[in-house]
XYZ file of C-alpha atoms in Angstrom:
775
model
C 31.184 19.273 -37.205
C 34.127 18.773 -39.593
C 34.974 22.275 -40.608
C 38.585 22.538 -39.899
C 41.123 21.180 -42.402
C 42.507 18.459 -40.147
C 38.998 17.033 -39.368
C 38.207 17.066 -43.159
C 41.637 15.259 -43.803
C 40.720 12.513 -41.190
C 37.296 12.006 -42.728
C 38.586 11.517 -46.072
C 41.469 9.294 -44.985
C 39.390 7.056 -42.904
C 36.455 6.789 -45.416
C 38.981 5.680 -48.172
C 40.713 3.068 -45.848
C 37.167 1.605 -44.849
C 36.216 1.358 -48.620
C 39.704 -0.274 -49.286
C 38.881 -2.952 -46.703
C 35.415 -3.625 -47.978
C 36.575 -3.886 -51.669
C 38.690 -6.826 -50.289
C 35.218 -8.632 -49.285
C 33.158 -10.598 -51.789
C 29.775 -9.019 -52.971
C 28.285 -6.760 -55.470
C 27.186 -3.852 -53.186
C 28.939 -2.146 -50.147
C 26.258 -3.826 -47.860
C 26.835 -7.218 -49.148
C 30.573 -6.763 -48.666
C 29.989 -5.545 -44.935
C 27.755 -8.691 -44.367
C 30.568 -10.935 -46.043
C 33.256 -9.458 -43.734
C 31.455 -10.864 -40.677
C 32.445 -7.638 -38.760
C 28.745 -6.860 -38.111
C 28.066 -10.187 -36.413
C 29.162 -9.374 -32.805
C 29.307 -5.743 -31.695
C 31.544 -6.581 -28.647
C 34.455 -7.617 -31.060
C 36.373 -4.568 -32.208
C 35.893 -4.495 -36.079
C 38.841 -2.241 -36.527
C 41.235 -4.876 -35.409
C 40.237 -6.830 -38.473
C 40.430 -3.905 -40.807
C 43.964 -2.958 -39.797
C 45.007 -6.620 -40.031
C 43.544 -7.243 -43.504
C 45.049 -3.842 -44.779
C 48.411 -4.537 -43.357
C 48.379 -8.022 -45.012
C 48.068 -6.454 -48.414
C 50.379 -3.551 -47.737
C 47.570 -1.019 -48.090
C 47.496 0.458 -44.624
C 49.207 3.700 -45.650
C 52.074 5.997 -44.266
C 50.091 6.784 -40.876
C 49.910 2.869 -40.254
C 48.066 1.702 -37.262
C 47.838 5.416 -35.811
C 44.446 5.767 -37.616
C 42.796 2.872 -35.363
C 41.228 5.391 -33.143
C 39.613 7.566 -35.883
C 38.538 4.877 -38.273
C 34.991 5.090 -36.864
C 34.824 8.292 -38.703
C 35.022 6.653 -42.151
C 32.419 4.041 -41.182
C 29.929 6.631 -39.824
C 29.990 8.528 -43.017
C 28.882 5.340 -44.924
C 26.060 4.800 -42.215
C 24.936 8.451 -42.499
C 24.959 8.290 -46.339
C 22.638 5.165 -46.105
C 25.488 3.373 -47.889
C 25.706 0.781 -44.982
C 22.866 -0.406 -42.520
C 24.470 -2.385 -39.783
C 22.458 -4.459 -37.521
C 20.656 -2.658 -34.652
C 22.236 -4.918 -32.006
C 25.753 -4.505 -33.424
C 25.134 -0.542 -33.497
C 24.264 -0.739 -29.798
C 27.186 -2.888 -28.633
C 30.050 -1.674 -30.676
C 32.566 0.878 -29.362
C 32.982 2.650 -32.555
C 31.531 4.542 -34.094
C 30.011 6.622 -31.408
C 27.659 9.722 -31.608
C 26.017 8.599 -34.567
C 23.356 11.439 -33.934
C 25.663 14.018 -34.839
C 26.446 12.519 -38.285
C 22.659 11.982 -38.866
C 21.955 15.614 -37.871
C 24.659 16.784 -40.204
C 23.930 14.729 -43.330
C 20.447 13.201 -43.130
C 17.765 14.981 -41.113
C 19.223 18.086 -39.228
C 15.908 19.832 -38.668
C 14.212 16.881 -36.985
C 17.159 16.260 -34.664
C 17.696 19.866 -33.891
C 13.976 19.830 -32.806
C 14.600 16.836 -30.633
C 17.394 18.656 -28.911
C 15.307 21.738 -28.393
C 12.642 19.606 -26.655
C 14.953 19.128 -23.661
C 14.287 22.640 -22.562
C 10.636 21.662 -22.084
C 11.273 18.519 -20.003
C 11.972 17.672 -16.447
C 14.910 15.501 -17.296
C 18.671 16.469 -17.848
C 21.123 15.943 -20.691
C 21.986 12.527 -19.158
C 18.523 11.217 -20.180
C 17.707 13.314 -23.262
C 21.222 12.899 -25.297
C 21.064 9.112 -25.019
C 17.598 9.067 -26.200
C 18.413 10.986 -29.251
C 21.316 8.757 -29.930
C 18.814 5.762 -29.897
C 16.599 7.570 -32.355
C 19.776 7.865 -34.570
C 20.662 4.262 -34.411
C 17.212 3.360 -35.682
C 17.819 5.515 -38.650
C 21.064 3.926 -39.080
C 19.642 0.469 -39.091
C 16.409 1.080 -40.843
C 17.288 3.939 -43.107
C 15.055 7.027 -43.744
C 14.569 10.155 -41.443
C 13.263 10.818 -38.136
C 9.733 10.913 -39.521
C 10.112 7.392 -40.749
C 10.563 5.899 -37.198
C 7.637 3.622 -36.384
C 6.376 2.444 -32.947
C 7.489 -1.176 -34.045
C 10.943 0.246 -34.496
C 10.945 1.431 -30.970
C 9.664 -1.941 -29.549
C 12.452 -3.735 -31.532
C 15.157 -1.294 -30.136
C 13.919 -1.926 -26.417
C 13.803 -5.791 -27.152
C 17.435 -5.679 -28.652
C 18.535 -3.518 -25.785
C 17.482 -6.264 -23.348
C 19.224 -8.919 -25.361
C 22.487 -7.239 -25.967
C 22.726 -5.936 -22.398
C 21.139 -8.544 -20.140
C 20.618 -8.257 -16.379
C 20.594 -5.038 -14.384
C 22.082 -1.957 -16.187
C 21.956 1.869 -15.922
C 18.547 3.265 -16.246
C 19.369 5.336 -19.391
C 20.574 2.169 -21.158
C 16.972 0.618 -21.265
C 15.236 3.825 -20.993
C 12.322 4.277 -23.355
C 12.383 8.081 -23.096
C 13.459 8.194 -26.805
C 9.717 7.246 -27.673
C 8.510 10.044 -25.611
C 10.691 12.326 -27.535
C 9.286 11.079 -30.816
C 5.739 11.260 -29.629
C 6.112 14.770 -28.567
C 7.532 15.671 -32.017
C 4.383 14.370 -33.687
C 6.189 11.551 -35.380
C 3.670 8.709 -34.811
C 0.214 8.292 -35.997
C -2.857 9.340 -33.763
C -3.439 5.581 -32.731
C -0.070 5.072 -31.487
C 0.330 4.531 -27.651
C 0.645 8.015 -26.066
C 2.288 6.869 -22.913
C 5.971 5.497 -22.715
C 4.899 3.415 -19.819
C 2.911 1.064 -22.139
C 6.231 -0.469 -23.273
C 7.414 -1.163 -19.566
C 7.194 -4.632 -18.403
C 6.072 -3.250 -14.898
C 2.536 -2.821 -16.303
C 1.508 -6.317 -17.559
C -1.933 -6.928 -19.008
C -4.522 -9.429 -17.884
C -3.628 -13.064 -18.031
C -6.020 -15.841 -19.062
C -7.335 -18.245 -16.388
C -4.886 -21.011 -17.798
C -2.001 -18.702 -17.270
C -2.892 -17.717 -13.765
C -3.081 -21.498 -12.671
C 0.174 -22.417 -14.863
C 2.244 -19.974 -12.951
C 2.661 -22.538 -10.301
C 3.566 -25.651 -12.402
C 1.024 -27.954 -10.844
C 2.125 -31.599 -11.312
C -1.364 -33.059 -11.038
C -3.191 -32.405 -14.340
C -6.603 -33.214 -13.194
C -6.534 -30.998 -10.400
C -4.911 -28.225 -12.538
C -7.873 -28.584 -15.067
C -10.355 -28.349 -12.155
C -8.706 -25.187 -10.792
C -9.006 -23.649 -14.323
C -12.645 -24.725 -14.421
C -13.559 -23.350 -11.172
C -11.936 -20.006 -11.802
C -13.515 -19.676 -15.149
C -16.846 -20.334 -13.395
C -16.215 -17.573 -10.967
C -14.674 -15.118 -13.471
C -17.920 -13.525 -14.322
C -18.839 -12.381 -10.855
C -15.577 -11.203 -9.616
C -12.924 -8.522 -10.710
C -9.409 -9.476 -12.070
C -7.624 -8.610 -8.863
C -10.099 -11.165 -6.904
C -9.695 -13.627 -9.597
C -5.902 -13.511 -9.180
C -6.113 -13.780 -5.343
C -8.271 -16.887 -5.768
C -5.782 -18.508 -8.107
C -2.791 -17.715 -5.718
C -4.732 -19.029 -2.699
C -5.971 -22.261 -4.576
C -3.065 -22.955 -6.725
C -0.072 -21.914 -4.588
C -0.998 -21.862 -0.846
C -3.117 -24.929 -0.978
C -2.429 -27.366 -3.817
C 1.205 -26.443 -4.635
C 1.999 -26.905 -0.850
C 0.284 -30.304 -0.822
C 2.245 -31.591 -3.630
C 5.595 -30.231 -2.201
C 4.990 -32.122 1.007
C 2.916 -35.062 -0.377
C 4.442 -35.946 -3.769
C 2.091 -37.921 -5.983
C -1.109 -36.592 -4.395
C -4.063 -36.491 -6.797
C -7.375 -36.319 -4.836
C -9.092 -33.490 -3.014
C -10.121 -36.104 -0.498
C -7.391 -35.224 2.188
C -6.679 -37.514 5.119
C -7.065 -35.978 8.519
C -3.254 -35.900 9.177
C -2.609 -34.362 5.679
C -5.214 -31.669 6.284
C -4.032 -30.842 9.682
C -0.320 -30.619 8.745
C -1.267 -28.367 5.814
C -3.347 -25.885 8.092
C -0.246 -25.809 10.487
C 2.179 -24.954 7.786
C -0.263 -22.256 6.493
C -0.830 -20.587 9.955
C 2.977 -19.602 10.381
C 5.842 -18.418 8.167
C 9.519 -18.272 8.751
C 11.317 -14.773 8.882
C 15.085 -14.457 8.326
C 16.799 -11.602 10.024
C 20.322 -10.656 11.042
C 21.266 -10.132 14.720
C 24.065 -7.783 16.009
C 26.783 -10.329 15.097
C 25.479 -10.417 11.258
C 24.278 -13.943 11.798
C 21.060 -14.970 10.248
C 18.234 -15.711 12.832
C 15.129 -17.681 11.703
C 12.005 -16.729 13.768
C 8.528 -18.168 13.290
C 5.620 -15.680 13.128
C 1.948 -15.964 12.472
C 0.783 -15.497 8.779
C -1.583 -12.624 8.616
C -3.475 -14.026 5.399
C -3.857 -17.499 6.897
C -7.720 -16.996 7.492
C -8.209 -15.722 4.067
C -6.761 -18.705 2.517
C -8.735 -21.104 4.695
C -11.883 -19.102 3.858
C -11.088 -19.379 0.064
C -10.306 -23.234 0.332
C -13.610 -23.839 2.479
C -15.621 -21.858 -0.148
C -14.013 -23.875 -3.036
C -15.005 -27.164 -1.521
C -18.510 -25.916 -0.638
C -19.008 -24.612 -4.154
C -17.967 -27.946 -5.638
C -20.530 -29.758 -3.474
C -23.186 -27.212 -4.415
C -22.425 -27.292 -8.044
C -22.371 -31.212 -7.982
C -26.287 -30.967 -7.253
C -26.714 -29.098 -10.579
C -24.271 -30.760 -12.719
C -23.257 -34.160 -11.197
C -21.430 -35.339 -14.227
C -19.108 -32.505 -14.330
C -18.577 -31.534 -10.635
C -19.829 -34.774 -8.860
C -16.402 -36.588 -8.859
C -14.792 -33.684 -7.010
C -17.554 -33.313 -4.190
C -15.732 -34.495 -1.171
C -15.653 -33.579 2.395
C -13.966 -30.185 3.186
C -10.715 -30.284 5.127
C -11.460 -26.851 6.489
C -14.107 -26.844 9.218
C -16.184 -23.848 10.374
C -14.437 -23.601 13.633
C -11.056 -23.561 11.785
C -11.706 -20.057 10.696
C -12.008 -17.875 13.544
C -13.674 -15.062 11.703
C -15.380 -13.286 14.616
C -12.163 -13.512 16.729
C -10.241 -12.157 13.667
C -12.644 -9.161 13.004
C -12.574 -8.438 16.865
C -8.846 -8.220 17.066
C -8.786 -6.068 13.818
C -11.500 -3.911 15.401
C -9.313 -3.398 18.532
C -6.125 -2.667 16.605
C -8.010 -0.043 14.207
C -9.838 1.616 17.013
C -6.361 2.092 18.863
C -4.802 3.452 15.678
C -7.643 6.002 15.353
C -7.770 6.985 19.003
C -3.984 7.621 18.812
C -4.062 9.649 15.630
C -7.412 11.775 15.817
C -6.006 14.227 18.292
C -2.830 15.001 16.320
C -4.684 15.550 13.000
C -4.969 19.203 13.345
C -1.038 19.431 14.061
C -0.386 17.137 11.123
C -2.406 19.550 8.824
C -0.690 22.470 9.917
C 2.806 20.904 9.864
C 2.526 19.882 6.206
C 1.102 23.200 5.198
C 4.036 24.810 6.868
C 6.462 22.582 4.957
C 4.885 23.094 1.772
C 5.246 26.895 2.062
C 8.788 26.562 3.246
C 9.662 24.394 0.264
C 8.017 26.873 -2.097
C 9.871 29.672 -0.460
C 13.294 27.798 -0.801
C 12.521 27.207 -4.560
C 11.710 30.930 -5.116
C 14.832 32.178 -3.255
C 17.104 29.760 -5.113
C 15.555 30.865 -8.533
C 16.510 34.404 -7.755
C 20.235 33.496 -6.827
C 23.040 33.209 -9.237
C 24.902 29.887 -9.512
C 27.527 29.762 -6.617
C 25.542 32.423 -4.689
C 24.324 31.917 -1.016
C 20.646 32.576 -0.340
C 18.374 32.133 2.903
C 14.959 31.029 2.914
C 12.832 29.545 5.850
C 15.892 29.908 8.070
C 18.154 27.676 6.027
C 21.120 29.133 4.088
C 21.920 27.226 0.894
C 24.124 27.816 -2.165
C 22.911 27.475 -5.638
C 24.751 24.723 -7.286
C 27.057 25.260 -10.306
C 26.029 22.662 -12.903
C 28.385 21.273 -15.862
C 25.568 20.026 -17.746
C 22.011 21.305 -18.341
C 19.264 20.364 -15.737
C 15.670 21.437 -15.775
C 15.788 21.245 -11.916
C 17.088 23.843 -9.474
C 19.922 22.293 -7.347
C 21.194 23.739 -4.121
C 24.072 22.819 -1.807
C 24.413 22.956 1.903
C 27.371 24.989 2.807
C 28.550 22.857 5.656
C 28.331 19.393 4.045
C 28.211 20.070 0.444
C 25.185 17.863 0.033
C 23.097 18.623 -2.958
C 19.459 19.037 -2.867
C 16.858 19.145 -5.727
C 14.671 22.151 -4.605
C 12.196 21.668 -7.312
C 11.583 18.077 -6.374
C 11.223 19.013 -2.638
C 8.718 21.693 -3.574
C 6.831 19.229 -5.761
C 6.731 16.463 -3.205
C 5.750 18.818 -0.224
C 2.896 20.131 -2.409
C 1.501 16.878 -3.442
C 1.943 15.309 0.077
C 0.050 18.289 1.497
C -2.774 17.965 -1.194
C -3.302 14.233 -0.634
C -3.511 14.581 3.086
C -5.912 17.392 2.930
C -8.257 15.692 0.498
C -8.076 12.388 2.445
C -8.880 13.855 5.738
C -11.742 16.181 4.444
C -13.396 13.531 2.364
C -12.816 10.128 3.719
C -12.335 8.517 0.340
C -10.146 5.376 -0.495
C -6.606 6.039 -1.818
C -7.521 4.531 -5.228
C -10.583 6.831 -5.555
C -7.957 9.883 -4.625
C -5.987 8.806 -7.478
C -9.041 8.843 -9.875
C -10.401 12.408 -9.002
C -10.584 14.169 -12.343
C -11.605 17.836 -13.513
C -15.000 16.107 -14.433
C -15.397 15.118 -10.833
C -16.337 18.705 -9.844
C -20.225 19.301 -10.512
C -22.711 21.598 -9.192
C -26.063 20.980 -7.882
C -28.869 23.744 -7.634
C -31.071 23.401 -4.454
C -34.626 23.406 -5.547
C -35.917 25.240 -2.373
C -33.267 28.368 -2.343
C -31.808 28.017 -5.944
C -28.346 27.978 -4.313
C -25.515 26.228 -6.135
C -23.733 23.603 -4.119
C -20.403 22.318 -5.197
C -20.188 18.583 -5.197
C -17.277 16.200 -5.696
C -18.046 13.110 -7.770
C -16.427 9.948 -6.621
C -16.213 7.318 -9.377
C -17.238 3.758 -8.748
C -14.147 1.774 -7.328
C -14.467 -0.923 -4.637
C -18.144 -1.335 -4.365
C -18.953 -0.088 -7.860
C -21.232 2.531 -6.348
C -20.986 6.335 -7.491
C -21.482 8.908 -4.884
C -21.377 12.682 -4.352
C -19.633 14.636 -1.533
C -20.309 18.154 -0.635
C -17.185 20.389 -1.155
C -16.478 22.484 1.921
C -14.671 25.906 1.454
C -11.467 24.424 2.770
C -11.717 21.471 0.434
C -12.465 23.999 -2.465
C -9.212 25.782 -1.668
C -7.168 22.629 -1.972
C -8.774 21.627 -5.207
C -8.441 25.036 -6.531
C -4.588 25.054 -5.699
C -4.248 21.622 -7.468
C -6.068 22.674 -10.721
C -4.057 25.864 -10.872
C -0.910 23.835 -10.548
C -1.680 21.230 -13.255
C -3.491 23.249 -15.822
C -1.790 24.425 -18.901
C -1.362 27.998 -20.536
C -4.751 27.667 -22.161
C -6.577 26.625 -18.866
C -7.216 23.048 -19.654
C -6.248 20.095 -17.387
C -3.988 17.817 -19.523
C -5.406 14.427 -20.354
C -3.273 11.571 -18.885
C -3.552 7.754 -19.032
C -3.617 5.826 -15.775
C -2.870 2.194 -15.369
C -5.472 0.194 -13.206
C -3.422 -2.017 -11.156
C -6.520 -4.090 -10.063
C -7.701 -4.858 -13.512
C -4.412 -4.663 -15.094
C -5.619 -2.465 -17.956
C -4.868 1.089 -19.204
C -7.770 3.505 -18.698
C -8.826 6.171 -21.333
C -7.260 9.646 -21.092
C -8.674 11.669 -18.418
C -8.108 14.912 -16.815
C -6.902 13.694 -13.481
C -6.046 15.984 -10.761
C -3.173 14.159 -9.187
C -0.641 14.387 -11.973
C 2.631 15.815 -12.685
C 5.166 16.044 -15.550
C 7.815 13.303 -15.986
C 10.059 14.204 -18.786
C 7.844 15.261 -21.653
C 4.870 13.345 -20.468
C 2.169 14.413 -18.095
C 1.626 11.283 -15.959
C -0.832 10.530 -13.105
C 0.565 9.898 -9.669
C 0.000 6.151 -8.995
C -1.034 4.775 -5.722
C 2.250 3.743 -4.806
C 3.630 7.228 -5.423
C 0.752 8.817 -3.247
C 1.717 6.418 -0.305
C 5.371 7.614 -0.649
C 4.325 11.152 -0.791
C 2.293 10.753 2.324
C 5.255 9.092 4.239
C 7.565 11.777 3.088
C 5.263 14.526 4.297
C 4.813 12.700 7.738
C 8.592 12.387 8.212
C 8.916 16.158 8.201
C 6.286 16.711 10.827
C 8.162 15.237 13.673
C 4.952 13.607 15.261
C 5.658 10.626 17.459
C 3.633 7.744 18.857
C 3.494 6.400 22.377
C 6.761 4.483 22.097
C 8.668 7.682 20.809
C 8.907 6.504 17.218
C 7.673 8.566 14.094
C 3.869 8.356 13.839
C 2.863 6.455 10.821
C -0.289 7.199 8.917
C -1.804 4.748 6.271
C -4.031 6.260 3.715
C -7.039 4.212 5.299
C -6.373 5.874 8.755
C -7.777 9.007 7.478
C -10.993 7.218 6.285
C -11.465 5.804 9.820
C -10.774 9.104 11.446
C -13.227 10.883 8.963
C -15.858 8.378 10.164
C -15.175 8.527 13.758
C -15.067 12.388 13.841
C -18.352 12.590 11.732
C -20.372 10.291 13.892
C -19.133 11.900 17.155
C -20.016 15.251 15.883
C -23.654 14.319 15.204
C -23.766 12.898 11.637
C -26.347 9.944 11.528
C -24.564 6.624 10.870
C -26.711 5.960 7.781
C -25.688 9.333 6.345
C -22.198 8.461 6.959
C -22.685 5.115 5.339
C -23.827 6.960 2.083
C -20.813 9.237 2.154
C -18.352 6.536 2.496
C -19.836 4.311 0.015
C -20.546 1.259 2.319
C -23.205 -1.308 1.343
C -23.785 -2.465 4.999
C -24.050 -0.026 7.876
C -22.066 -2.386 10.238
C -19.071 -1.630 8.185
C -19.397 2.009 8.788
C -19.729 1.402 12.371
C -16.641 -0.711 12.322
C -14.736 2.055 10.948
C -15.819 4.296 14.007
C -13.611 4.078 17.101
C -15.439 3.853 20.485
C -13.907 6.004 23.370
C -14.406 5.072 27.055
C -15.972 8.667 28.016
C -18.199 8.300 25.034
C -19.610 4.969 26.252
C -20.047 6.437 29.757
C -21.749 9.488 28.364
C -23.885 7.368 26.232
C -25.021 5.008 29.142
C -25.864 8.049 31.287
C -27.986 9.494 28.544
C -29.737 6.314 28.051
C -30.593 6.021 31.808
C -31.878 9.733 31.769
C -34.170 8.754 28.766
C -35.482 5.483 30.452
C -36.344 7.504 33.632
C -38.323 9.918 31.463
C -40.285 7.069 29.828
C -41.220 5.515 33.495
C -44.592 6.079 35.067
C -44.454 9.436 37.018
C -45.535 7.613 40.205
C -42.450 5.616 40.333
C -40.334 8.812 40.433
C -42.269 10.701 43.162
C -40.574 11.804 46.305
C -40.987 9.017 49.181
C -43.013 9.995 52.201
C -41.439 10.220 55.746
C -43.169 6.887 56.575
C -41.755 5.226 53.478
C -38.277 6.633 53.961
C -38.249 5.516 57.638
C -39.199 1.934 56.488
C -36.625 1.955 53.965
C -33.853 2.994 56.284
C -35.348 0.462 58.866
C -34.893 -2.286 56.550
C -31.133 -1.764 56.221
C -30.705 -1.252 60.011
C -32.637 -4.630 60.639
C -30.175 -6.217 58.114
C -27.233 -5.994 60.814
C -26.910 -9.088 62.728
C -24.053 -10.303 65.091
C -22.049 -12.112 62.612
C -22.124 -9.648 59.821
C -24.881 -8.319 57.291
C -27.932 -10.062 55.861
C -28.280 -9.693 52.298
C -31.927 -10.051 51.723
C -33.571 -7.459 49.375
C -35.736 -4.501 50.392
C -39.316 -5.292 50.950
C -38.571 -8.973 51.741
C -38.961 -10.807 55.097
C -36.480 -13.401 56.464
C -37.769 -16.856 55.265
C -35.150 -18.850 57.179
C -36.687 -17.740 60.727
C -33.327 -16.022 61.608
C -31.401 -19.087 61.507
C -28.331 -16.876 60.344
C -25.627 -19.413 60.614
C -27.338 -21.534 58.065
C -28.548 -18.724 55.836
C -26.705 -18.271 52.493
C -27.615 -14.636 52.503
C -25.408 -14.023 55.669
C -22.364 -11.898 54.726
C -20.131 -12.652 57.592
C -17.802 -9.911 58.887
C -14.022 -10.749 59.189
C -13.948 -8.926 62.525
C -16.417 -11.547 63.989
C -14.333 -14.498 63.096
C -13.567 -15.169 66.926
C -17.314 -15.239 67.611
C -17.801 -17.602 64.775
C -15.165 -19.786 66.349
C -16.864 -19.876 69.576
C -20.153 -20.893 68.127
C -18.384 -23.696 66.143
C -16.738 -24.917 69.407
C -19.986 -24.687 71.210
C -21.641 -26.725 68.587
C -19.022 -29.421 68.903
C -19.640 -29.532 72.657
C -23.265 -29.640 72.380
C -23.137 -32.398 69.624
C -21.027 -34.459 72.078
C -23.393 -33.901 74.869
C -26.422 -34.902 72.656
C -24.675 -38.119 71.574
C -23.849 -38.928 75.310
C -27.388 -38.406 76.342
C -28.777 -40.389 73.425
C -30.680 -37.312 71.795
C -30.268 -38.528 68.303
C -32.665 -35.806 66.665
C -30.803 -32.948 68.561
C -27.385 -34.122 67.309
C -28.590 -34.252 63.701
C -29.912 -30.723 63.684
C -26.555 -29.589 65.534
C -24.506 -31.090 62.816
C -26.222 -29.128 60.020
C -25.417 -26.135 61.945
C -21.784 -27.164 62.469
C -21.311 -27.664 58.780
C -22.634 -24.156 57.865
C -20.400 -22.671 60.523
C -17.400 -24.547 59.004
C -18.464 -23.155 55.609
C -18.837 -19.658 56.810
C -15.212 -20.039 58.497
C -13.913 -21.101 54.987
C -15.446 -18.049 53.268
C -13.865 -15.651 55.704
C -10.463 -17.371 55.454
C -10.582 -16.886 51.489
C -11.905 -13.187 51.921
C -9.094 -12.443 54.278
C -6.343 -14.120 52.090
C -7.550 -12.112 48.992
C -7.475 -8.792 51.018
C -3.931 -9.358 52.189
C -2.586 -10.578 48.928
C -1.252 -7.716 46.679
C -1.548 -8.143 42.898
C 0.410 -5.995 40.394
C -1.988 -5.105 37.545
C 0.784 -3.595 35.429
C -0.930 -0.326 34.803
C 0.807 1.881 32.587
C 1.996 5.464 33.707
C 0.747 8.588 31.862
C 4.017 8.986 29.952
C 3.532 5.514 28.308
C -0.023 6.064 27.110
C -0.137 9.745 26.195
C 0.532 10.757 22.518
C 3.469 13.029 22.346
C 3.827 15.819 19.791
C 6.709 18.029 18.924
C 6.969 21.510 17.535
C 7.199 20.218 14.234
C 9.970 22.698 13.177
C 11.659 22.003 10.004
C 14.908 20.025 10.536
C 18.129 21.755 11.017
C 20.970 21.249 8.465
């Protein structure tokens, strides 16, 4: 800090040289002289070169000459710390000298506040590589704006972030544009109460809602009348849909429909599409080109089916039909746009699409439901193992080996402060963040347990708060029943779920983890990615500390935690690949398991929050054995409802008559197919009867009959018996038909057809022991 004589001498010398140089510039104040020198215009140009050159030109460089070049920043930083000079903020960020302005600000301007900022690093979850640059940015604001730490405003922070992007455009290190300095200031209580409490509000990754005009203008449509029509149409639809749906409509109509038409048909200005134009657009919409690299690193283009084509077709069809309907109410406004729709009803195979989707989802459910208990046990085991490693590592000294859960690690020796506990694998030297591993294992386990025991959606999971835990007293017994209140989400319907003892244990573990020392759950601000707005502070359960801020775990973060937890289980699918669980798979599994175990479908509908019971039944997977058992039960119930006399035991005479009927069905050429209780209506002319099922073994006899008929027909024609010949010809035609049927039957029996039946190994779900991976 400049207490030794050499440092004091250098500080004094460089200060005098900077002042000598500034005296050579025009102006009445030191700030005016600095501005007149032009050194503060571009921070990428080293100002010290100009100073050395100017002083050398007037022979005022001194006995040490150019050797003071590297320490000239000590003189300038004294003028900045004393508020004599206020360089531009962009110049301060870009210049290579002076550096470490925070040290000077702490020494001469606001040592107490900066010392408090340095002390906050022990309470954060980030290391010195993030905290120290953040303090330096606060010092830069003080240098450019004047005042102390308490004088820094949120607008100053926004200006610094904007200047940082301008000075250092393009990708850069995360700490260069990090807004963590705002988090430090907010934790210190510098800002007023109405200042944004979350540093994420300054991030461009969380944009707000766009106006309808901005949603359409993103695609730069050339035809202005159609652009204005889309804006009017979306503005009419806006009150009845949420922002996410509105954005999807703008994308489908603006990008996938009209922008595509303008690209392939320049100058188009009418919604009335020619048949060839409409057909070409629908063909382009159905497929997309995917570029991949082969084993020779050559780009290979393949055409695949576009999954969202049906949704876009339905959106465009609804657009045309809405215009036609609205034209009846407001002809002057919508009438000119009411034209035939290019998307016909049969273009949208909605039933086929839903059938295919149902089949895929049922297969996923049937594959994942049996392994759900193994998954639950595996993630719980991984959670406990990660906690054991963290605890054992905390007891070990830096550089010391420790063993936990069968793994031997070495606690890492850190050169800089870090709030995390790092360990190294002795064999490879690879470092592992044990604190992060334990946090990810816990939250992955918590998310899987809550999803599988409640069947809620992933967005509903992220919105569970401490206020969601309520109680209900049963009026009959007075017993208190714990309930979980699910906030309105997709269907805007609130619902209550009974908390089972197992679910209560999971929620209790979550609350114990996130609550503060005073027992309260911290209030966090979540960003609604569907509505593009910031929600008010809520005591959300799925939250964790990032830096100095308590943040909710976003939906994307929950998905990553689920996949990390699944990767550690070792579960595989039928192809031997790691088994993938989507968050919605747990919802389908919950529905299937509940209905199969006796829960009425309409009760499952209320628990899941579906408006239509058909949606609930669509979630439930149907098993073949379930269909067989259900059919048998139906037959049993139907027999119980039949008259008792129909189910009585037959008498001996009735039984003999019944058996005799089947005995009398046997004829020389095969079997008679007439039903029980009916007599022969063809007067036993079996060769002509369509109910005769000829036996292949009787083919020689049938050939003899055919040859005999041919001989008799020849005799009748020779003797002039015309009537006899006509009757015999009818029998000959019937005999030839029976022979053809026998030949087809024999050909089918002798031909072997490979049905491609899979083996047991191909269809059975395989599981592993799910032991932790070995180093």
